[in-house]
Amino acid sequence: MLGMALAAIDGTIVSTAVPQIVGDLGGFSVFSWLFSGYLLAVTVSLPVYGKLSDTFGRKPVLIAGIALFLFGSVLCAAAWNMAALIAFRVVQGLGGGALQGTVQTIAADLYPLKERPKIQAKLSTVWATSAVAGPVIGGLFAVYADWRWIFLINLPIGALALWLVVRHLHEPSRNRRAAGAPRPRIDWAGALAVFATGTLLLTALVQGGVAWPWFSAPSLGLLAGSVVLGALTVVVERRAAEPIIPGWVWQRRTIASVNLALGAMGLLMVAPTVFLPTYAQSVLGLGPIAAGFVLSVMTLSWPVSAAFSNRVYNRIGFRRTAIIGMSCALLILLAFPLLPYPGEPWQPALIMLLLGAALGLFQLPLIVGVQSTVGWAERGTTTASVLFCRQVGQSVGAALFGAVANGILASRLAAAPVPGLPDDLDAISHALDDPGRLSGAATDYLRRAVDAAVDHVYLGAAGAAALALLVLVFVAPRRFPVLPEEPGDDAPAR
């Protein structure tokens, strides 16, 4: 849990210190890569670490991940300009990819099926706590100390996690290689191909419509390059003796359906995590702290719902439990556009509270279920593929829904009653932060435009929820083929 906290809090702690970092190092035009670079490194490294943990064991991969993350933290604290800080954030992300996937896999290794919901709920609590505490801690360091402490604080936490893992994590000995068999080889060509493909694709999705227009040469070039490299990756992986992304990940119906369903969940998660804070500040007029609270209530109900999900899936199965959770999420997302304008803060907070409960009932049964259908030697790869698809879904969602929001705003502002209004979501948010610059009519018009844009984003998120439901209904098997936990056990399918 301490190891996972390193990766979880690092995704949010930097956000509130950006003004201080930019003021010290410069580079305002590229500061978004502090987040994008970290996300890219985490995402593209997940499949590699999953395969390595299946080949060489979880403990050495986790130790290497913590050490690399701490090394990246030291480098970040010593950064002398924005380019160096972005590069060192990528190093951090490479360590963070090992932490995210390997910790989830270790939880499945150490705990039997009936106990996994409790430990997974505790891991979810780590993410929930980090989502709330990260921005607060980052702001305190930026105001009362120095932004470099945001990275140095990782050192004592990581050192304690490293000591605990080295001393107390004892993996069962497993006969993964027959006597006289050749040592397993690392598919370095496949790892490089996966890295390159993922980097080009995610860069196109993250920066498209932001750093350059969607149909510009950079976007089209990156997308075309990712397609070519993707085809090359398939060829390389088919010829590899120990491929990083084995073909069975997509050939097995259970794993493929869970990957697609959680990819759709990654899509819909963009609506609350990216657009709700803007809605709370621009439409409801809340401050940053109050806006963060509206979002954070989702992280309160999620782990509670996840902890109790085993009582549901033990009765009706993994697939049906997930269908119930996503059906509720679909209805909740459709309810958001029905909120009154401007409304009260408790109304979207209630929506988020219910959405967290629904998604806790959806995600955990699928993760526990798919981990239970594979043996130890395939569990790391399976877990990494699930997390990889969820991360890619979030990147696609950010690009897709960002285009939707900006398109709605552009159409509304084209018919604005007064000229000279800002023309994108970020510029509108800044203008509404200083309402004295605008007339009362212009301010109200902008608030309504943001309200309409976010409503359409939530409708898009509801479409992603419907997609997840279609996958569960028509692609996922009716019962997950759960393997016996011990030799000789007869574990029923769920």
CSV table of C-alpha atoms in Angstrom, one decimal:
chain,number,residue,atom,x,y,z
A,1,MET,CA,0.0,0.0,0.0
A,2,LEU,CA,2.9,2.4,0.7
A,3,GLY,CA,4.4,1.5,-2.7
A,4,MET,CA,1.1,2.2,-4.4
A,5,ALA,CA,0.7,5.5,-2.5
A,6,LEU,CA,3.9,6.7,-4.2
A,7,ALA,CA,2.4,6.3,-7.6
A,8,ALA,CA,-1.1,7.5,-6.6
A,9,ILE,CA,-0.2,10.7,-4.9
A,10,ASP,CA,2.3,11.7,-7.6
A,11,GLY,CA,-0.5,12.0,-10.1
A,12,THR,CA,-2.1,14.8,-8.1
A,13,ILE,CA,0.4,16.4,-5.8
A,14,VAL,CA,2.1,18.4,-8.7
A,15,SER,CA,-1.1,20.1,-9.9
A,16,THR,CA,-1.4,22.8,-7.2
A,17,ALA,CA,2.3,23.7,-7.4
A,18,VAL,CA,2.4,24.4,-11.2
A,19,PRO,CA,2.4,28.2,-10.8
A,20,GLN,CA,5.5,28.1,-8.5
A,21,ILE,CA,7.3,25.5,-10.7
A,22,VAL,CA,6.7,27.7,-13.8
A,23,GLY,CA,7.7,30.8,-12.0
A,24,ASP,CA,11.0,29.2,-11.0
A,25,LEU,CA,11.9,27.2,-14.1
A,26,GLY,CA,9.8,28.8,-16.9
A,27,GLY,CA,8.4,26.7,-19.7
A,28,PHE,CA,4.7,27.7,-19.3
A,29,SER,CA,3.9,26.6,-22.9
A,30,VAL,CA,5.0,23.0,-22.2
A,31,PHE,CA,4.1,22.5,-18.5
A,32,SER,CA,1.2,20.2,-19.3
A,33,TRP,CA,3.9,17.6,-20.2
A,34,LEU,CA,4.6,17.3,-16.5
A,35,PHE,CA,1.4,15.3,-16.4
A,36,SER,CA,1.3,13.9,-19.9
A,37,GLY,CA,4.9,12.6,-19.8
A,38,TYR,CA,4.3,10.8,-16.5
A,39,LEU,CA,1.0,9.3,-17.8
A,40,LEU,CA,2.7,8.1,-21.0
A,41,ALA,CA,5.5,6.4,-19.1
A,42,VAL,CA,3.1,4.7,-16.7
A,43,THR,CA,0.8,3.5,-19.5
A,44,VAL,CA,3.4,2.1,-22.0
A,45,SER,CA,5.4,0.4,-19.3
A,46,LEU,CA,2.5,-1.5,-17.8
A,47,PRO,CA,2.6,-4.5,-20.2
A,48,VAL,CA,6.3,-4.8,-19.9
A,49,TYR,CA,6.3,-5.0,-16.2
A,50,GLY,CA,3.4,-7.4,-16.2
A,51,LYS,CA,5.4,-9.9,-18.4
A,52,LEU,CA,8.5,-9.4,-16.3
A,53,SER,CA,6.7,-10.2,-13.1
A,54,ASP,CA,5.3,-13.4,-14.6
A,55,THR,CA,8.8,-14.4,-15.8
A,56,PHE,CA,11.0,-13.4,-12.8
A,57,GLY,CA,8.6,-12.9,-9.9
A,58,ARG,CA,6.7,-10.0,-8.4
A,59,LYS,CA,9.2,-9.0,-5.7
A,60,PRO,CA,12.2,-8.1,-7.9
A,61,VAL,CA,9.9,-6.1,-10.2
A,62,LEU,CA,8.4,-4.2,-7.3
A,63,ILE,CA,11.7,-3.5,-5.7
A,64,ALA,CA,13.1,-2.2,-9.1
A,65,GLY,CA,10.0,-0.1,-9.6
A,66,ILE,CA,10.3,1.6,-6.2
A,67,ALA,CA,14.0,2.2,-6.6
A,68,LEU,CA,13.5,3.7,-10.1
A,69,PHE,CA,10.6,5.9,-8.8
A,70,LEU,CA,12.8,7.2,-6.0
A,71,PHE,CA,15.7,7.8,-8.4
A,72,GLY,CA,13.3,9.8,-10.6
A,73,SER,CA,12.1,11.8,-7.6
A,74,VAL,CA,15.7,12.8,-6.7
A,75,LEU,CA,16.2,13.9,-10.3
A,76,CYS,CA,13.0,15.9,-10.3
A,77,ALA,CA,14.0,17.7,-7.1
A,78,ALA,CA,17.3,18.7,-8.7
A,79,ALA,CA,15.8,19.8,-12.1
A,80,TRP,CA,17.3,23.0,-13.5
A,81,ASN,CA,14.8,23.8,-16.2
A,82,MET,CA,11.4,22.6,-17.4
A,83,ALA,CA,12.8,20.3,-20.1
A,84,ALA,CA,14.9,18.5,-17.4
A,85,LEU,CA,11.9,18.2,-15.1
A,86,ILE,CA,9.7,16.8,-17.8
A,87,ALA,CA,12.4,14.2,-18.7
A,88,PHE,CA,12.8,13.2,-15.0
A,89,ARG,CA,9.0,12.9,-14.7
A,90,VAL,CA,9.2,10.3,-17.4
A,91,VAL,CA,11.7,8.4,-15.3
A,92,GLN,CA,9.3,8.6,-12.4
A,93,GLY,CA,6.5,7.3,-14.6
A,94,LEU,CA,8.6,4.3,-15.6
A,95,GLY,CA,8.9,3.4,-11.9
A,96,GLY,CA,5.2,4.2,-11.4
A,97,GLY,CA,4.2,1.6,-14.0
A,98,ALA,CA,5.9,-1.1,-12.1
A,99,LEU,CA,4.1,0.0,-8.9
A,100,GLN,CA,0.6,0.1,-10.3
A,101,GLY,CA,0.5,-3.2,-12.0
A,102,THR,CA,2.6,-5.3,-9.7
A,103,VAL,CA,0.9,-4.3,-6.5
A,104,GLN,CA,-2.5,-5.3,-7.9
A,105,THR,CA,-1.0,-8.6,-9.0
A,106,ILE,CA,0.6,-9.3,-5.6
A,107,ALA,CA,-2.8,-8.7,-3.9
A,108,ALA,CA,-4.3,-11.5,-6.1
A,109,ASP,CA,-1.3,-13.8,-5.3
A,110,LEU,CA,-1.4,-13.4,-1.5
A,111,TYR,CA,-5.2,-13.4,-0.8
A,112,PRO,CA,-7.7,-16.1,-1.7
A,113,LEU,CA,-10.7,-15.2,-3.7
A,114,LYS,CA,-13.1,-14.6,-0.8
A,115,GLU,CA,-10.6,-12.1,0.8
A,116,ARG,CA,-9.6,-10.2,-2.3
A,117,PRO,CA,-12.4,-7.6,-2.1
A,118,LYS,CA,-11.3,-6.4,1.3
A,119,ILE,CA,-7.6,-5.9,0.2
A,120,GLN,CA,-8.7,-4.4,-3.1
A,121,ALA,CA,-10.9,-2.0,-1.2
A,122,LYS,CA,-8.0,-1.0,0.9
A,123,LEU,CA,-5.9,-0.4,-2.2
A,124,SER,CA,-8.8,1.7,-3.6
A,125,THR,CA,-8.7,3.7,-0.4
A,126,VAL,CA,-5.1,4.5,-1.1
A,127,TRP,CA,-6.1,6.1,-4.4
A,128,ALA,CA,-9.1,7.9,-2.8
A,129,THR,CA,-6.9,9.4,0.0
A,130,SER,CA,-4.2,10.4,-2.5
A,131,ALA,CA,-6.8,12.2,-4.7
A,132,VAL,CA,-7.8,14.3,-1.8
A,133,ALA,CA,-4.5,14.7,0.0
A,134,GLY,CA,-2.2,15.2,-3.0
A,135,PRO,CA,-3.4,18.7,-4.1
A,136,VAL,CA,-3.5,19.9,-0.5
A,137,ILE,CA,0.1,18.6,0.3
A,138,GLY,CA,1.4,20.0,-3.0
A,139,GLY,CA,-0.2,23.4,-2.2
A,140,LEU,CA,1.3,23.5,1.3
A,141,PHE,CA,4.8,22.7,0.1
A,142,ALA,CA,4.5,25.3,-2.7
A,143,VAL,CA,3.4,28.1,-0.4
A,144,TYR,CA,5.2,27.4,2.8
A,145,ALA,CA,8.4,25.6,1.7
A,146,ASP,CA,9.7,24.9,-1.9
A,147,TRP,CA,8.1,23.0,-4.7
A,148,ARG,CA,11.1,20.6,-4.8
A,149,TRP,CA,9.8,19.1,-1.5
A,150,ILE,CA,6.9,17.7,-3.5
A,151,PHE,CA,9.4,15.1,-4.9
A,152,LEU,CA,11.7,14.8,-1.9
A,153,ILE,CA,8.8,13.7,0.3
A,154,ASN,CA,8.7,10.5,-1.7
A,155,LEU,CA,12.1,9.5,-0.3
A,156,PRO,CA,11.2,8.6,3.3
A,157,ILE,CA,7.9,7.0,2.2
A,158,GLY,CA,9.6,5.0,-0.6
A,159,ALA,CA,12.5,4.0,1.7
A,160,LEU,CA,10.0,2.6,4.2
A,161,ALA,CA,8.1,0.8,1.5
A,162,LEU,CA,11.3,-0.6,0.1
A,163,TRP,CA,12.5,-1.9,3.5
A,164,LEU,CA,9.1,-3.5,4.2
A,165,VAL,CA,9.0,-5.2,0.8
A,166,VAL,CA,12.5,-6.6,1.1
A,167,ARG,CA,12.1,-7.8,4.6
A,168,HIS,CA,8.5,-9.0,4.8
A,169,LEU,CA,7.2,-9.9,1.2
A,170,HIS,CA,7.9,-13.6,0.8
A,171,GLU,CA,6.7,-15.0,-2.5
A,172,PRO,CA,6.0,-18.8,-2.5
A,173,SER,CA,8.5,-20.8,-4.4
A,174,ARG,CA,7.1,-21.8,-7.8
A,175,ASN,CA,8.4,-24.3,-10.2
A,176,ARG,CA,8.1,-22.0,-13.2
A,177,ARG,CA,10.9,-23.7,-15.2
A,178,ALA,CA,11.6,-27.4,-15.6
A,179,ALA,CA,15.1,-28.7,-14.8
A,180,GLY,CA,17.4,-28.3,-17.8
A,181,ALA,CA,15.0,-25.9,-19.6
A,182,PRO,CA,16.6,-22.7,-21.1
A,183,ARG,CA,16.4,-19.6,-19.0
A,184,PRO,CA,13.5,-17.3,-20.0
A,185,ARG,CA,14.5,-14.5,-22.3
A,186,ILE,CA,13.2,-11.0,-22.2
A,187,ASP,CA,11.5,-9.9,-25.4
A,188,TRP,CA,13.4,-6.6,-25.7
A,189,ALA,CA,12.3,-6.1,-29.3
A,190,GLY,CA,8.7,-6.5,-28.3
A,191,ALA,CA,9.1,-4.2,-25.3
A,192,LEU,CA,10.7,-1.5,-27.5
A,193,ALA,CA,7.9,-1.9,-30.1
A,194,VAL,CA,5.2,-1.6,-27.4
A,195,PHE,CA,6.9,1.5,-25.9
A,196,ALA,CA,7.2,3.2,-29.3
A,197,THR,CA,3.6,2.4,-30.4
A,198,GLY,CA,2.1,3.5,-27.1
A,199,THR,CA,4.2,6.7,-27.0
A,200,LEU,CA,3.2,7.8,-30.5
A,201,LEU,CA,-0.5,7.0,-30.0
A,202,LEU,CA,-0.8,8.5,-26.5
A,203,THR,CA,1.1,11.6,-27.6
A,204,ALA,CA,-1.3,12.1,-30.5
A,205,LEU,CA,-4.3,11.7,-28.2
A,206,VAL,CA,-3.0,13.9,-25.4
A,207,GLN,CA,-1.7,16.7,-27.5
A,208,GLY,CA,-4.1,16.6,-30.4
A,209,GLY,CA,-6.4,19.6,-30.3
A,210,VAL,CA,-4.2,21.2,-27.6
A,211,ALA,CA,-0.7,21.7,-28.9
A,212,TRP,CA,-1.8,21.5,-32.5
A,213,PRO,CA,-5.1,21.0,-34.5
A,214,TRP,CA,-6.5,17.5,-34.9
A,215,PHE,CA,-6.1,17.4,-38.7
A,216,SER,CA,-2.7,19.0,-38.7
A,217,ALA,CA,0.5,17.3,-39.9
A,218,PRO,CA,1.8,16.5,-36.4
A,219,SER,CA,-1.5,14.7,-35.4
A,220,LEU,CA,-1.9,12.8,-38.6
A,221,GLY,CA,1.8,11.9,-38.6
A,222,LEU,CA,1.7,10.6,-35.1
A,223,LEU,CA,-1.5,8.6,-35.7
A,224,ALA,CA,-0.1,7.1,-38.9
A,225,GLY,CA,3.2,6.3,-37.2
A,226,SER,CA,1.3,4.5,-34.4
A,227,VAL,CA,-0.6,2.4,-36.9
A,228,VAL,CA,2.6,1.4,-38.7
A,229,LEU,CA,4.4,0.6,-35.4
A,230,GLY,CA,1.3,-1.2,-34.1
A,231,ALA,CA,1.4,-3.5,-37.1
A,232,LEU,CA,5.2,-4.0,-36.6
A,233,THR,CA,4.5,-4.8,-32.9
A,234,VAL,CA,2.1,-7.6,-33.9
A,235,VAL,CA,4.7,-9.1,-36.3
A,236,VAL,CA,7.4,-8.9,-33.6
A,237,GLU,CA,5.2,-10.4,-30.9
A,238,ARG,CA,4.1,-13.3,-33.1
A,239,ARG,CA,7.7,-14.3,-33.7
A,240,ALA,CA,8.9,-13.9,-30.1
A,241,ALA,CA,9.3,-16.9,-27.8
A,242,GLU,CA,8.2,-15.0,-24.7
A,243,PRO,CA,6.2,-12.0,-26.1
A,244,ILE,CA,5.5,-9.0,-23.9
A,245,ILE,CA,1.8,-9.0,-25.0
A,246,PRO,CA,0.9,-12.6,-25.8
A,247,GLY,CA,-1.8,-13.3,-28.3
A,248,TRP,CA,-3.9,-15.2,-25.6
A,249,VAL,CA,-4.7,-11.8,-23.9
A,250,TRP,CA,-7.1,-11.1,-26.7
A,251,GLN,CA,-7.9,-14.7,-27.8
A,252,ARG,CA,-9.5,-15.6,-24.4
A,253,ARG,CA,-13.0,-14.3,-24.3
A,254,THR,CA,-13.0,-13.4,-20.6
A,255,ILE,CA,-9.8,-11.4,-20.7
A,256,ALA,CA,-10.7,-9.6,-23.9
A,257,SER,CA,-14.2,-8.6,-22.6
A,258,VAL,CA,-12.8,-7.3,-19.3
A,259,ASN,CA,-10.1,-5.3,-21.2
A,260,LEU,CA,-12.8,-3.7,-23.4
A,261,ALA,CA,-15.2,-3.0,-20.6
A,262,LEU,CA,-12.5,-1.4,-18.4
A,263,GLY,CA,-11.3,0.6,-21.4
A,264,ALA,CA,-14.9,2.0,-21.7
A,265,MET,CA,-14.8,2.8,-18.0
A,266,GLY,CA,-11.6,4.7,-18.6
A,267,LEU,CA,-13.5,6.7,-21.2
A,268,LEU,CA,-16.3,7.7,-18.9
A,269,MET,CA,-14.1,8.5,-16.0
A,270,VAL,CA,-12.9,11.6,-17.9
A,271,ALA,CA,-16.2,13.3,-17.3
A,272,PRO,CA,-16.0,13.5,-13.5
A,273,THR,CA,-12.2,13.7,-13.1
A,274,VAL,CA,-11.5,16.3,-15.8
A,275,PHE,CA,-14.7,18.3,-16.4
A,276,LEU,CA,-16.5,18.3,-13.1
A,277,PRO,CA,-14.0,20.6,-11.3
A,278,THR,CA,-14.4,23.1,-14.2
A,279,TYR,CA,-18.2,22.8,-13.9
A,280,ALA,CA,-18.1,23.3,-10.1
A,281,GLN,CA,-15.9,26.5,-10.4
A,282,SER,CA,-17.3,28.0,-13.6
A,283,VAL,CA,-21.0,27.2,-13.3
A,284,LEU,CA,-21.5,26.8,-9.5
A,285,GLY,CA,-19.0,29.5,-8.6
A,286,LEU,CA,-17.2,27.4,-6.1
A,287,GLY,CA,-13.5,27.8,-5.1
A,288,PRO,CA,-10.9,25.2,-5.9
A,289,ILE,CA,-11.2,23.5,-2.5
A,290,ALA,CA,-15.0,23.3,-2.6
A,291,ALA,CA,-14.8,22.1,-6.2
A,292,GLY,CA,-12.4,19.4,-5.2
A,293,PHE,CA,-14.8,18.2,-2.5
A,294,VAL,CA,-17.6,17.8,-5.0
A,295,LEU,CA,-15.4,15.4,-6.9
A,296,SER,CA,-13.8,13.7,-3.9
A,297,VAL,CA,-17.1,12.3,-2.6
A,298,MET,CA,-16.9,9.8,-5.4
A,299,THR,CA,-13.7,8.4,-3.8
A,300,LEU,CA,-15.6,7.9,-0.5
A,301,SER,CA,-18.3,5.6,-1.8
A,302,TRP,CA,-16.1,3.7,-4.3
A,303,PRO,CA,-14.0,1.7,-1.8
A,304,VAL,CA,-17.1,1.0,0.4
A,305,SER,CA,-19.0,-0.4,-2.5
A,306,ALA,CA,-16.0,-2.4,-3.7
A,307,ALA,CA,-15.6,-3.9,-0.2
A,308,PHE,CA,-19.1,-5.2,-0.2
A,309,SER,CA,-19.2,-6.3,-3.8
A,310,ASN,CA,-18.2,-9.9,-2.9
A,311,ARG,CA,-21.5,-10.4,-1.2
A,312,VAL,CA,-23.1,-9.7,-4.5
A,313,TYR,CA,-20.8,-11.6,-6.9
A,314,ASN,CA,-20.6,-14.6,-4.7
A,315,ARG,CA,-24.4,-14.9,-5.1
A,316,ILE,CA,-24.9,-13.9,-8.8
A,317,GLY,CA,-21.5,-14.0,-10.4
A,318,PHE,CA,-18.9,-11.5,-11.6
A,319,ARG,CA,-20.5,-10.6,-14.9
A,320,ARG,CA,-24.0,-10.0,-13.5
A,321,THR,CA,-22.6,-7.9,-10.6
A,322,ALA,CA,-20.6,-5.7,-13.1
A,323,ILE,CA,-23.7,-5.4,-15.3
A,324,ILE,CA,-25.7,-4.1,-12.3
A,325,GLY,CA,-23.0,-1.6,-11.4
A,326,MET,CA,-22.6,-0.2,-14.9
A,327,SER,CA,-26.4,-0.1,-15.5
A,328,CYS,CA,-26.6,2.1,-12.4
A,329,ALA,CA,-23.7,4.2,-13.6
A,330,LEU,CA,-25.4,4.7,-16.9
A,331,LEU,CA,-28.6,6.0,-15.3
A,332,ILE,CA,-26.6,8.3,-13.0
A,333,LEU,CA,-24.6,9.8,-15.8
A,334,LEU,CA,-27.8,10.4,-17.8
A,335,ALA,CA,-29.2,12.2,-14.7
A,336,PHE,CA,-26.4,14.8,-14.7
A,337,PRO,CA,-27.7,16.9,-17.7
A,338,LEU,CA,-31.1,17.1,-15.9
A,339,LEU,CA,-29.6,19.1,-13.0
A,340,PRO,CA,-31.1,22.6,-12.8
A,341,TYR,CA,-29.0,25.6,-13.8
A,342,PRO,CA,-27.1,26.8,-11.9
A,343,GLY,CA,-28.2,24.4,-9.1
A,344,GLU,CA,-26.8,23.7,-5.7
A,345,PRO,CA,-23.4,22.1,-5.0
A,346,TRP,CA,-25.0,19.2,-3.2
A,347,GLN,CA,-26.7,18.1,-6.4
A,348,PRO,CA,-23.6,17.1,-8.4
A,349,ALA,CA,-22.0,15.9,-5.1
A,350,LEU,CA,-24.8,13.4,-4.8
A,351,ILE,CA,-24.4,12.4,-8.4
A,352,MET,CA,-20.7,11.7,-7.7
A,353,LEU,CA,-21.4,9.8,-4.5
A,354,LEU,CA,-23.8,7.5,-6.4
A,355,LEU,CA,-21.5,7.1,-9.3
A,356,GLY,CA,-18.6,6.1,-7.1
A,357,ALA,CA,-20.8,3.4,-5.5
A,358,ALA,CA,-21.9,2.1,-9.0
A,359,LEU,CA,-18.3,2.0,-10.4
A,360,GLY,CA,-17.0,0.2,-7.3
A,361,LEU,CA,-19.6,-2.5,-8.0
A,362,PHE,CA,-18.5,-2.6,-11.6
A,363,GLN,CA,-14.7,-2.5,-11.5
A,364,LEU,CA,-13.7,-4.7,-8.6
A,365,PRO,CA,-15.7,-7.8,-9.6
A,366,LEU,CA,-14.1,-7.7,-13.1
A,367,ILE,CA,-10.6,-7.3,-11.9
A,368,VAL,CA,-11.0,-10.0,-9.2
A,369,GLY,CA,-12.8,-12.2,-11.7
A,370,VAL,CA,-10.3,-12.0,-14.5
A,371,GLN,CA,-7.4,-12.5,-12.1
A,372,SER,CA,-9.1,-15.7,-10.9
A,373,THR,CA,-9.3,-17.2,-14.3
A,374,VAL,CA,-5.5,-17.4,-14.8
A,375,GLY,CA,-2.7,-19.1,-13.0
A,376,TRP,CA,0.3,-17.4,-11.3
A,377,ALA,CA,2.4,-17.5,-14.5
A,378,GLU,CA,-0.2,-15.4,-16.4
A,379,ARG,CA,-1.6,-13.2,-13.7
A,380,GLY,CA,0.9,-10.3,-14.0
A,381,THR,CA,0.4,-10.1,-17.8
A,382,THR,CA,-3.4,-10.3,-17.4
A,383,THR,CA,-3.5,-7.6,-14.7
A,384,ALA,CA,-1.2,-5.3,-16.7
A,385,SER,CA,-3.4,-5.7,-19.8
A,386,VAL,CA,-6.5,-4.7,-17.9
A,387,LEU,CA,-4.8,-1.6,-16.4
A,388,PHE,CA,-3.2,-0.7,-19.7
A,389,CYS,CA,-6.6,-0.7,-21.5
A,390,ARG,CA,-8.1,1.4,-18.7
A,391,GLN,CA,-5.3,4.0,-19.1
A,392,VAL,CA,-5.6,4.1,-22.8
A,393,GLY,CA,-9.4,4.6,-22.4
A,394,GLN,CA,-8.7,7.6,-20.3
A,395,SER,CA,-6.4,9.1,-22.8
A,396,VAL,CA,-8.9,8.5,-25.6
A,397,GLY,CA,-11.6,10.0,-23.5
A,398,ALA,CA,-9.6,13.1,-22.7
A,399,ALA,CA,-9.1,13.7,-26.4
A,400,LEU,CA,-12.6,12.8,-27.5
A,401,PHE,CA,-14.5,14.7,-24.8
A,402,GLY,CA,-12.2,17.6,-25.0
A,403,ALA,CA,-13.1,17.9,-28.6
A,404,VAL,CA,-16.8,17.6,-27.8
A,405,ALA,CA,-16.6,20.3,-25.1
A,406,ASN,CA,-14.7,22.7,-27.3
A,407,GLY,CA,-17.1,22.1,-30.2
A,408,ILE,CA,-20.2,22.9,-28.1
A,409,LEU,CA,-18.5,26.0,-26.7
A,410,ALA,CA,-17.5,27.1,-30.2
A,411,SER,CA,-21.1,26.8,-31.4
A,412,ARG,CA,-22.5,28.6,-28.4
A,413,LEU,CA,-20.0,31.4,-28.6
A,414,ALA,CA,-20.5,31.9,-32.3
A,415,ALA,CA,-24.0,33.1,-31.4
A,416,ALA,CA,-22.9,35.1,-28.3
A,417,PRO,CA,-24.8,38.4,-27.7
A,418,VAL,CA,-21.5,40.3,-27.2
A,419,PRO,CA,-18.2,40.1,-29.2
A,420,GLY,CA,-14.8,39.5,-27.8
A,421,LEU,CA,-15.6,36.5,-25.5
A,422,PRO,CA,-13.0,33.8,-25.0
A,423,ASP,CA,-13.3,30.8,-27.3
A,424,ASP,CA,-12.1,27.7,-25.4
A,425,LEU,CA,-12.7,26.0,-22.1
A,426,ASP,CA,-9.5,27.1,-20.4
A,427,ALA,CA,-9.9,30.7,-21.5
A,428,ILE,CA,-13.5,30.8,-20.3
A,429,SER,CA,-12.5,29.4,-16.9
A,430,HIS,CA,-9.9,32.1,-16.5
A,431,ALA,CA,-12.4,34.8,-17.6
A,432,LEU,CA,-15.0,33.6,-15.1
A,433,ASP,CA,-12.4,33.6,-12.3
A,434,ASP,CA,-12.3,37.4,-12.7
A,435,PRO,CA,-16.0,38.3,-13.4
A,436,GLY,CA,-15.4,42.0,-13.1
A,437,ARG,CA,-13.9,41.9,-16.6
A,438,LEU,CA,-17.3,40.8,-18.0
A,439,SER,CA,-20.8,42.2,-17.9
A,440,GLY,CA,-23.5,40.3,-16.0
A,441,ALA,CA,-25.1,39.1,-19.2
A,442,ALA,CA,-21.8,38.0,-20.7
A,443,THR,CA,-20.9,36.1,-17.4
A,444,ASP,CA,-24.3,34.3,-17.4
A,445,TYR,CA,-23.9,33.4,-21.0
A,446,LEU,CA,-20.5,31.9,-20.5
A,447,ARG,CA,-21.7,30.0,-17.5
A,448,ARG,CA,-24.6,28.5,-19.5
A,449,ALA,CA,-22.2,27.7,-22.3
A,450,VAL,CA,-19.9,25.7,-19.9
A,451,ASP,CA,-23.0,24.0,-18.4
A,452,ALA,CA,-24.1,22.9,-21.9
A,453,ALA,CA,-20.6,21.7,-22.8
A,454,VAL,CA,-20.2,19.6,-19.6
A,455,ASP,CA,-23.8,18.2,-20.1
A,456,HIS,CA,-22.7,16.9,-23.5
A,457,VAL,CA,-19.6,15.4,-22.0
A,458,TYR,CA,-21.7,13.5,-19.5
A,459,LEU,CA,-23.9,12.3,-22.3
A,460,GLY,CA,-20.8,11.0,-24.0
A,461,ALA,CA,-19.8,9.3,-20.8
A,462,ALA,CA,-23.2,7.7,-20.7
A,463,GLY,CA,-22.5,6.4,-24.2
A,464,ALA,CA,-19.2,4.9,-22.9
A,465,ALA,CA,-21.2,3.2,-20.1
A,466,ALA,CA,-23.6,1.8,-22.7
A,467,LEU,CA,-20.6,0.5,-24.6
A,468,ALA,CA,-19.3,-1.3,-21.5
A,469,LEU,CA,-22.7,-2.9,-21.0
A,470,LEU,CA,-22.9,-4.1,-24.5
A,471,VAL,CA,-19.5,-5.8,-24.1
A,472,LEU,CA,-20.6,-7.5,-20.9
A,473,VAL,CA,-23.9,-8.6,-22.4
A,474,PHE,CA,-22.7,-9.8,-25.8
A,475,VAL,CA,-18.9,-10.6,-25.4
A,476,ALA,CA,-18.3,-11.6,-21.8
A,477,PRO,CA,-19.0,-15.3,-21.0
A,478,ARG,CA,-22.0,-15.8,-18.8
A,479,ARG,CA,-19.8,-17.4,-16.1
A,480,PHE,CA,-16.1,-16.7,-15.5
A,481,PRO,CA,-14.1,-19.9,-15.6
A,482,VAL,CA,-12.5,-19.5,-12.1
A,483,LEU,CA,-9.5,-21.8,-11.5
A,484,PRO,CA,-9.1,-23.8,-8.3
A,485,GLU,CA,-7.0,-21.8,-5.8
A,486,GLU,CA,-5.2,-24.9,-4.6
A,487,PRO,CA,-4.5,-28.2,-6.4
A,488,GLY,CA,-7.5,-30.5,-6.0
A,489,ASP,CA,-10.0,-27.7,-5.2
A,490,ASP,CA,-13.1,-27.4,-7.3
A,491,ALA,CA,-13.8,-23.7,-7.6
A,492,PRO,CA,-17.1,-23.1,-9.4
A,493,ALA,CA,-17.4,-20.7,-12.3
A,494,ARG,CA,-18.8,-17.3,-11.4
